[in-house]
Amino acid sequence: LAVILRDSYQDGQYVPATCEIAQRIRQAGFTMKGVKVWYGTGSRMRPYGYPNVYVPNIIHQNILIFRREPARTR
């Protein structure tokens, strides 16, 4: 299972959707095998928070890799 997700800002707060969704998928019985980062080279950089605070741009997406492990026999 591969899931492409992007974190976001909502109401001035960073929302780590990737972490929350990964936890739900693990609870559904999948094993997380890794993360790949897809860097959006076409994304525009924006001066969020300038000149008062630093707010990082979100110019990438996370690709979460999961596997449903086969049932173990005894």
Short mmCIF file of N, CA and C in Angstrom, two decimals, residues 7-64:
data_model
loop_
_atom_site.label_atom_id
_atom_site.label_comp_id
_atom_site.label_asym_id
_atom_site.label_seq_id
_atom_site.Cartn_x
_atom_site.Cartn_y
_atom_site.Cartn_z
N ASP A 7 1.23 17.35 4.41
CA ASP A 7 0.86 18.05 5.63
C ASP A 7 0.37 19.44 5.24
N SER A 8 -0.23 20.17 6.18
CA SER A 8 -0.77 21.47 5.83
C SER A 8 -0.80 22.40 7.02
N TYR A 9 -1.19 23.62 6.77
CA TYR A 9 -1.47 24.60 7.81
C TYR A 9 -2.96 24.86 7.80
N GLN A 10 -3.56 24.87 8.99
CA GLN A 10 -4.97 25.21 9.11
C GLN A 10 -5.13 26.12 10.32
N ASP A 11 -5.77 27.23 10.12
CA ASP A 11 -5.99 28.21 11.18
C ASP A 11 -4.68 28.60 11.88
N GLY A 12 -3.61 28.74 11.08
CA GLY A 12 -2.33 29.17 11.62
C GLY A 12 -1.53 28.10 12.33
N GLN A 13 -1.98 26.85 12.28
CA GLN A 13 -1.26 25.76 12.95
C GLN A 13 -0.88 24.68 11.95
N TYR A 14 0.29 24.10 12.16
CA TYR A 14 0.77 23.01 11.32
C TYR A 14 -0.01 21.75 11.66
N VAL A 15 -0.52 21.07 10.64
CA VAL A 15 -1.29 19.83 10.83
C VAL A 15 -0.48 18.68 10.23
N PRO A 16 0.09 17.80 11.09
CA PRO A 16 0.89 16.68 10.58
C PRO A 16 0.00 15.52 10.13
N ALA A 17 -0.73 15.73 9.05
CA ALA A 17 -1.66 14.71 8.55
C ALA A 17 -0.95 13.40 8.26
N THR A 18 0.30 13.47 7.78
CA THR A 18 1.04 12.26 7.46
C THR A 18 1.14 11.35 8.68
N CYS A 19 1.48 11.92 9.82
CA CYS A 19 1.62 11.12 11.05
C CYS A 19 0.30 10.53 11.50
N GLU A 20 -0.74 11.34 11.44
CA GLU A 20 -2.05 10.88 11.88
C GLU A 20 -2.59 9.76 11.00
N ILE A 21 -2.46 9.90 9.70
CA ILE A 21 -2.95 8.87 8.78
C ILE A 21 -2.11 7.60 8.91
N ALA A 22 -0.80 7.74 9.05
CA ALA A 22 0.08 6.58 9.22
C ALA A 22 -0.35 5.77 10.44
N GLN A 23 -0.66 6.44 11.53
CA GLN A 23 -1.09 5.74 12.74
C GLN A 23 -2.39 4.97 12.50
N ARG A 24 -3.31 5.56 11.79
CA ARG A 24 -4.58 4.88 11.51
C ARG A 24 -4.38 3.65 10.62
N ILE A 25 -3.48 3.76 9.65
CA ILE A 25 -3.21 2.62 8.77
C ILE A 25 -2.54 1.49 9.56
N ARG A 26 -1.64 1.84 10.46
CA ARG A 26 -1.01 0.81 11.32
C ARG A 26 -2.06 0.13 12.19
N GLN A 27 -2.99 0.91 12.72
CA GLN A 27 -4.05 0.33 13.55
C GLN A 27 -4.95 -0.60 12.75
N ALA A 28 -4.99 -0.42 11.43
CA ALA A 28 -5.79 -1.28 10.56
C ALA A 28 -5.06 -2.57 10.20
N GLY A 29 -3.84 -2.74 10.74
CA GLY A 29 -3.14 -4.00 10.54
C GLY A 29 -1.99 -3.99 9.56
N PHE A 30 -1.61 -2.83 9.06
CA PHE A 30 -0.50 -2.73 8.13
C PHE A 30 0.79 -2.41 8.89
N THR A 31 1.91 -2.83 8.33
CA THR A 31 3.23 -2.53 8.87
C THR A 31 3.86 -1.47 7.99
N MET A 32 4.34 -0.41 8.62
CA MET A 32 4.98 0.65 7.85
C MET A 32 6.38 0.20 7.45
N LYS A 33 6.70 0.33 6.17
CA LYS A 33 7.98 -0.13 5.65
C LYS A 33 8.91 1.01 5.27
N GLY A 34 8.39 2.23 5.11
CA GLY A 34 9.26 3.34 4.78
C GLY A 34 8.51 4.57 4.32
N VAL A 35 9.28 5.63 4.10
CA VAL A 35 8.75 6.90 3.64
C VAL A 35 9.64 7.42 2.52
N LYS A 36 9.04 7.89 1.48
CA LYS A 36 9.75 8.58 0.40
C LYS A 36 9.22 10.01 0.38
N VAL A 37 10.07 10.95 0.02
CA VAL A 37 9.66 12.34 -0.06
C VAL A 37 9.66 12.76 -1.52
N TRP A 38 8.52 13.27 -1.96
CA TRP A 38 8.37 13.75 -3.32
C TRP A 38 8.46 15.27 -3.27
N TYR A 39 9.57 15.80 -3.74
CA TYR A 39 9.83 17.23 -3.70
C TYR A 39 9.15 17.91 -4.88
N GLY A 40 8.27 18.85 -4.60
CA GLY A 40 7.52 19.53 -5.65
C GLY A 40 8.31 20.66 -6.28
N THR A 41 9.08 20.35 -7.28
CA THR A 41 9.94 21.36 -7.89
C THR A 41 9.15 22.49 -8.56
N GLY A 42 7.90 22.25 -8.88
CA GLY A 42 7.10 23.28 -9.52
C GLY A 42 6.36 24.17 -8.53
N SER A 43 6.48 23.87 -7.23
CA SER A 43 5.77 24.65 -6.22
C SER A 43 6.42 26.02 -6.03
N ARG A 44 5.59 27.02 -5.84
CA ARG A 44 6.09 28.37 -5.59
C ARG A 44 6.45 28.52 -4.12
N MET A 45 7.54 29.19 -3.87
CA MET A 45 7.91 29.52 -2.50
C MET A 45 7.15 30.79 -2.12
N ARG A 46 6.62 30.82 -0.92
CA ARG A 46 5.88 31.98 -0.45
C ARG A 46 6.52 32.48 0.85
N PRO A 47 6.54 33.77 1.05
CA PRO A 47 7.16 34.31 2.27
C PRO A 47 6.21 34.30 3.46
N TYR A 48 5.77 33.11 3.87
CA TYR A 48 4.87 33.02 5.02
C TYR A 48 5.51 33.65 6.25
N GLY A 49 4.77 34.49 6.95
CA GLY A 49 5.23 35.06 8.21
C GLY A 49 6.23 36.19 8.08
N TYR A 50 6.67 36.49 6.87
CA TYR A 50 7.68 37.55 6.69
C TYR A 50 7.09 38.90 7.04
N PRO A 51 7.74 39.77 7.70
CA PRO A 51 9.11 39.73 8.22
C PRO A 51 9.17 39.39 9.70
N ASN A 52 8.08 38.92 10.29
CA ASN A 52 8.04 38.75 11.74
C ASN A 52 8.44 37.37 12.26
N VAL A 53 8.04 36.33 11.58
CA VAL A 53 8.29 34.97 12.07
C VAL A 53 8.68 34.07 10.90
N TYR A 54 9.32 32.97 11.22
CA TYR A 54 9.66 31.98 10.20
C TYR A 54 8.58 30.91 10.18
N VAL A 55 7.98 30.70 9.02
CA VAL A 55 7.01 29.63 8.82
C VAL A 55 7.47 28.89 7.57
N PRO A 56 7.87 27.62 7.70
CA PRO A 56 8.38 26.90 6.54
C PRO A 56 7.30 26.61 5.50
N ASN A 57 7.69 26.65 4.25
CA ASN A 57 6.80 26.27 3.16
C ASN A 57 6.68 24.75 3.12
N ILE A 58 5.54 24.28 2.70
CA ILE A 58 5.35 22.84 2.50
C ILE A 58 5.38 22.62 0.99
N ILE A 59 6.54 22.21 0.50
CA ILE A 59 6.71 22.03 -0.95
C ILE A 59 7.03 20.58 -1.29
N HIS A 60 6.59 19.68 -0.43
CA HIS A 60 6.83 18.27 -0.68
C HIS A 60 5.60 17.46 -0.26
N GLN A 61 5.57 16.23 -0.72
CA GLN A 61 4.56 15.28 -0.30
C GLN A 61 5.28 14.05 0.22
N ASN A 62 4.68 13.39 1.18
CA ASN A 62 5.23 12.17 1.74
C ASN A 62 4.53 10.97 1.11
N ILE A 63 5.32 10.00 0.71
CA ILE A 63 4.78 8.75 0.18
C ILE A 63 5.05 7.69 1.24
N LEU A 64 4.00 7.25 1.90
CA LEU A 64 4.12 6.25 2.96
C LEU A 64 3.94 4.87 2.34
#
